Amino acid sequence: MLVAAVALAATLTLGRGNAHAAKRALWVWKQGLPGQPIQADAAMAAVARAGGVDSQQLREVARAESGDRTLTLLSGPDGSGHACFSVATTGFATQFHCGWQASTRAILARPMFGGTDPQTLNRGLVVGVARGDVARLILTRSDGTTTDLTLNFWNGFAYGGSSAGSIPVALTAYNAAGRQLDRMTFEASAPCGGLTSAC
């Protein structure tokens, strides 16, 4: 019984390892890095260098707009050539995240919330990228309505809402067969100085 139990445990572990490896393979882009090459500004370049990312090879994967505000998903290579991601808005960029390959998630996303004044929450943006097996991505708004988000050439996506009811609160990813692969929820927080900083 002990031998059988050990063998079963080894089989289950191997099975999980193979499943994770298969999912990681779906995060590989034929072009090497996702996105359109861009010229980094000083803030983006500084954040890239601090994270060990080549600031001369930054790319724009997706861009969301809400009024005069934008939120951009950036990619760039680490020292091994693997894709790292950051989000940027005017004069600000988050630290590049390079360890996402180990995640079993089907979507990577970052929201940003703000308002027309410090007491009002009426703007919400989200950008992200989906795994290769994601065929449909549905965004849920704060008023309960939903919309299908378009996946671009690199499986990037973006959404911008400019009213209290259009704040993004959840993303749900499905494969081509309609099976749910992932669901990510967002807590719409109070504005952090408008849309000048990520929340």
Short mmCIF file of C-alpha atoms in Angstrom, two decimals:
data_model
loop_
_atom_site.label_atom_id
_atom_site.label_comp_id
_atom_site.label_asym_id
_atom_site.label_seq_id
_atom_site.Cartn_x
_atom_site.Cartn_y
_atom_site.Cartn_z
CA MET A 1 0.00 0.00 0.00
CA LEU A 2 2.84 2.38 0.82
CA VAL A 3 4.54 1.70 -2.52
CA ALA A 4 1.27 2.26 -4.35
CA ALA A 5 0.67 5.50 -2.45
CA VAL A 6 4.17 6.78 -3.26
CA ALA A 7 3.76 5.83 -6.91
CA LEU A 8 0.39 7.59 -7.05
CA ALA A 9 1.82 10.69 -5.43
CA ALA A 10 4.68 10.71 -7.93
CA THR A 11 2.24 10.33 -10.81
CA LEU A 12 0.06 13.18 -9.56
CA THR A 13 3.09 15.43 -9.06
CA LEU A 14 4.37 14.63 -12.54
CA GLY A 15 0.93 15.26 -13.97
CA ARG A 16 0.75 18.68 -12.30
CA GLY A 17 4.25 19.49 -13.54
CA ASN A 18 3.35 18.57 -17.11
CA ALA A 19 0.15 20.61 -16.89
CA HIS A 20 2.03 23.65 -15.62
CA ALA A 21 4.66 23.26 -18.34
CA ALA A 22 1.94 23.11 -20.98
CA LYS A 23 0.36 26.28 -19.61
CA ARG A 24 3.72 28.07 -19.56
CA ALA A 25 4.19 27.14 -23.22
CA LEU A 26 1.01 29.06 -24.03
CA TRP A 27 2.72 32.25 -22.83
CA VAL A 28 5.33 32.12 -25.64
CA TRP A 29 5.05 34.54 -28.54
CA LYS A 30 6.38 33.65 -31.99
CA GLN A 31 7.76 37.18 -32.28
CA GLY A 32 9.83 36.71 -29.11
CA LEU A 33 8.34 39.67 -27.26
CA PRO A 34 4.76 40.91 -27.51
CA GLY A 35 3.99 44.46 -28.54
CA GLN A 36 4.96 47.26 -30.87
CA PRO A 37 8.46 48.74 -30.31
CA ILE A 38 8.40 52.17 -28.65
CA GLN A 39 10.86 54.85 -27.62
CA ALA A 40 10.86 54.87 -23.80
CA ASP A 41 10.57 58.17 -21.95
CA ALA A 42 12.82 58.89 -18.96
CA ALA A 43 10.39 57.44 -16.38
CA MET A 44 9.86 54.21 -18.33
CA ALA A 45 13.58 53.77 -18.99
CA ALA A 46 14.48 54.28 -15.33
CA VAL A 47 11.93 51.72 -14.14
CA ALA A 48 13.11 49.25 -16.78
CA ARG A 49 16.76 49.57 -15.78
CA ALA A 50 15.87 49.22 -12.09
CA GLY A 51 14.12 45.94 -12.86
CA GLY A 52 16.92 44.51 -14.98
CA VAL A 53 14.97 45.06 -18.21
CA ASP A 54 16.55 46.36 -21.43
CA SER A 55 15.12 49.88 -21.78
CA GLN A 56 16.09 49.94 -25.47
CA GLN A 57 13.68 47.09 -26.27
CA LEU A 58 10.44 48.21 -24.64
CA ARG A 59 7.19 47.46 -26.44
CA GLU A 60 3.58 48.59 -26.15
CA VAL A 61 1.24 45.60 -25.82
CA ALA A 62 -2.06 47.42 -25.19
CA ARG A 63 -3.31 50.93 -24.39
CA ALA A 64 -6.52 51.98 -22.62
CA GLU A 65 -7.97 55.49 -22.77
CA SER A 66 -10.50 57.35 -20.63
CA GLY A 67 -10.90 61.01 -21.44
CA ASP A 68 -7.44 62.53 -21.50
CA ARG A 69 -5.91 59.69 -19.47
CA THR A 70 -4.15 56.60 -20.76
CA LEU A 71 -2.87 53.36 -19.26
CA THR A 72 -0.33 51.34 -21.23
CA LEU A 73 0.86 47.75 -20.84
CA LEU A 74 4.57 47.53 -21.61
CA SER A 75 6.79 44.53 -22.22
CA GLY A 76 10.56 44.24 -22.21
CA PRO A 77 13.18 41.48 -22.00
CA ASP A 78 15.06 40.51 -18.87
CA GLY A 79 18.64 39.27 -18.99
CA SER A 80 17.49 35.88 -20.29
CA GLY A 81 15.27 37.35 -22.99
CA HIS A 82 12.02 36.47 -21.21
CA ALA A 83 9.15 38.95 -21.36
CA CYS A 84 8.55 41.18 -18.33
CA PHE A 85 5.54 43.48 -17.98
CA SER A 86 4.82 46.91 -16.54
CA VAL A 87 1.98 49.42 -16.76
CA ALA A 88 2.56 53.09 -17.36
CA THR A 89 0.62 56.33 -17.37
CA THR A 90 1.84 59.90 -17.80
CA GLY A 91 5.10 60.30 -15.88
CA PHE A 92 4.68 57.04 -13.95
CA ALA A 93 5.43 53.36 -14.51
CA THR A 94 5.18 50.36 -12.19
CA GLN A 95 8.04 47.99 -11.49
CA PHE A 96 8.48 45.37 -14.22
CA HIS A 97 7.11 41.96 -13.23
CA CYS A 98 9.24 39.11 -14.55
CA GLY A 99 8.14 36.13 -12.49
CA TRP A 100 4.73 35.68 -14.04
CA GLN A 101 5.78 32.63 -16.12
CA ALA A 102 5.40 30.47 -13.01
CA SER A 103 1.77 31.55 -12.61
CA THR A 104 -1.05 29.26 -13.65
CA ARG A 105 -3.31 32.24 -14.41
CA ALA A 106 -4.71 32.64 -17.91
CA ILE A 107 -4.79 36.44 -17.77
CA LEU A 108 -2.47 39.10 -16.42
CA ALA A 109 -4.11 42.49 -15.85
CA ARG A 110 -3.67 45.76 -13.99
CA PRO A 111 -6.47 48.28 -13.36
CA MET A 112 -6.25 51.93 -12.46
CA PHE A 113 -9.05 54.00 -10.95
CA GLY A 114 -9.61 57.71 -10.57
CA GLY A 115 -12.04 60.54 -10.92
CA THR A 116 -12.67 64.04 -12.13
CA ASP A 117 -12.06 65.27 -8.56
CA PRO A 118 -10.63 63.70 -5.36
CA GLN A 119 -14.09 62.76 -4.03
CA THR A 120 -15.41 61.16 -7.22
CA LEU A 121 -14.74 57.70 -8.62
CA ASN A 122 -15.92 57.78 -12.22
CA ARG A 123 -12.99 56.56 -14.29
CA GLY A 124 -11.50 53.11 -14.55
CA LEU A 125 -9.00 51.61 -16.94
CA VAL A 126 -7.52 48.14 -17.25
CA VAL A 127 -4.84 46.69 -19.51
CA GLY A 128 -3.49 43.18 -19.73
CA VAL A 129 -2.48 40.18 -21.77
CA ALA A 130 -4.10 36.76 -22.13
CA ARG A 131 -2.62 33.29 -22.46
CA GLY A 132 -2.65 31.65 -25.88
CA ASP A 133 -5.64 29.39 -25.13
CA VAL A 134 -7.93 32.30 -24.21
CA ALA A 135 -10.53 32.72 -26.96
CA ARG A 136 -13.00 35.03 -25.20
CA LEU A 137 -12.58 37.65 -22.52
CA ILE A 138 -15.56 39.25 -20.80
CA LEU A 139 -15.32 42.38 -18.65
CA THR A 140 -17.90 43.12 -15.98
CA ARG A 141 -18.64 46.75 -15.11
CA SER A 142 -19.66 48.20 -11.76
CA ASP A 143 -23.29 48.53 -12.94
CA GLY A 144 -23.45 44.79 -13.64
CA THR A 145 -23.29 45.01 -17.43
CA THR A 146 -20.69 43.07 -19.41
CA THR A 147 -18.74 43.51 -22.63
CA ASP A 148 -16.47 41.31 -24.72
CA LEU A 149 -12.94 42.66 -24.94
CA THR A 150 -11.04 42.32 -28.19
CA LEU A 151 -7.72 40.50 -28.03
CA ASN A 152 -5.12 42.12 -30.27
CA PHE A 153 -2.35 40.45 -32.28
CA TRP A 154 -0.35 39.75 -29.10
CA ASN A 155 -3.43 38.76 -27.07
CA GLY A 156 -3.27 42.10 -25.32
CA PHE A 157 -6.45 43.86 -24.25
CA ALA A 158 -7.57 47.24 -22.93
CA TYR A 159 -10.66 48.94 -21.55
CA GLY A 160 -11.47 52.47 -20.44
CA GLY A 161 -14.60 53.53 -18.57
CA SER A 162 -15.54 57.15 -17.94
CA SER A 163 -18.64 57.00 -15.73
CA ALA A 164 -19.46 55.69 -12.26
CA GLY A 165 -21.28 52.69 -13.72
CA SER A 166 -18.55 51.74 -16.20
CA ILE A 167 -15.75 50.98 -13.71
CA PRO A 168 -14.17 47.57 -14.45
CA VAL A 169 -14.73 45.12 -11.59
CA ALA A 170 -14.01 41.67 -13.10
CA LEU A 171 -12.49 39.82 -16.06
CA THR A 172 -13.49 36.29 -17.05
CA ALA A 173 -11.52 34.26 -19.60
CA TYR A 174 -12.84 31.31 -21.63
CA ASN A 175 -11.28 28.90 -24.10
CA ALA A 176 -12.69 28.12 -27.55
CA ALA A 177 -14.92 25.40 -26.09
CA GLY A 178 -16.50 27.85 -23.66
CA ARG A 179 -14.78 26.52 -20.55
CA GLN A 180 -13.84 29.14 -17.97
CA LEU A 181 -10.06 29.39 -17.61
CA ASP A 182 -9.70 32.25 -15.18
CA ARG A 183 -11.58 35.00 -13.35
CA MET A 184 -9.98 38.10 -11.91
CA THR A 185 -11.81 40.65 -9.76
CA PHE A 186 -10.87 44.24 -8.99
CA GLU A 187 -11.80 46.34 -5.99
CA ALA A 188 -12.53 49.81 -7.26
CA SER A 189 -10.84 52.03 -4.71
CA ALA A 190 -11.15 55.72 -4.06
CA PRO A 191 -9.21 57.94 -6.45
CA CYS A 192 -5.47 58.12 -5.78
CA GLY A 193 -4.92 61.74 -6.77
CA GLY A 194 -7.06 61.33 -9.88
CA LEU A 195 -5.51 59.16 -12.57
CA THR A 196 -1.98 60.31 -11.91
CA SER A 197 -0.96 57.19 -10.00
CA ALA A 198 -1.79 53.50 -10.01
CA CYS A 199 -4.05 52.28 -7.22
#
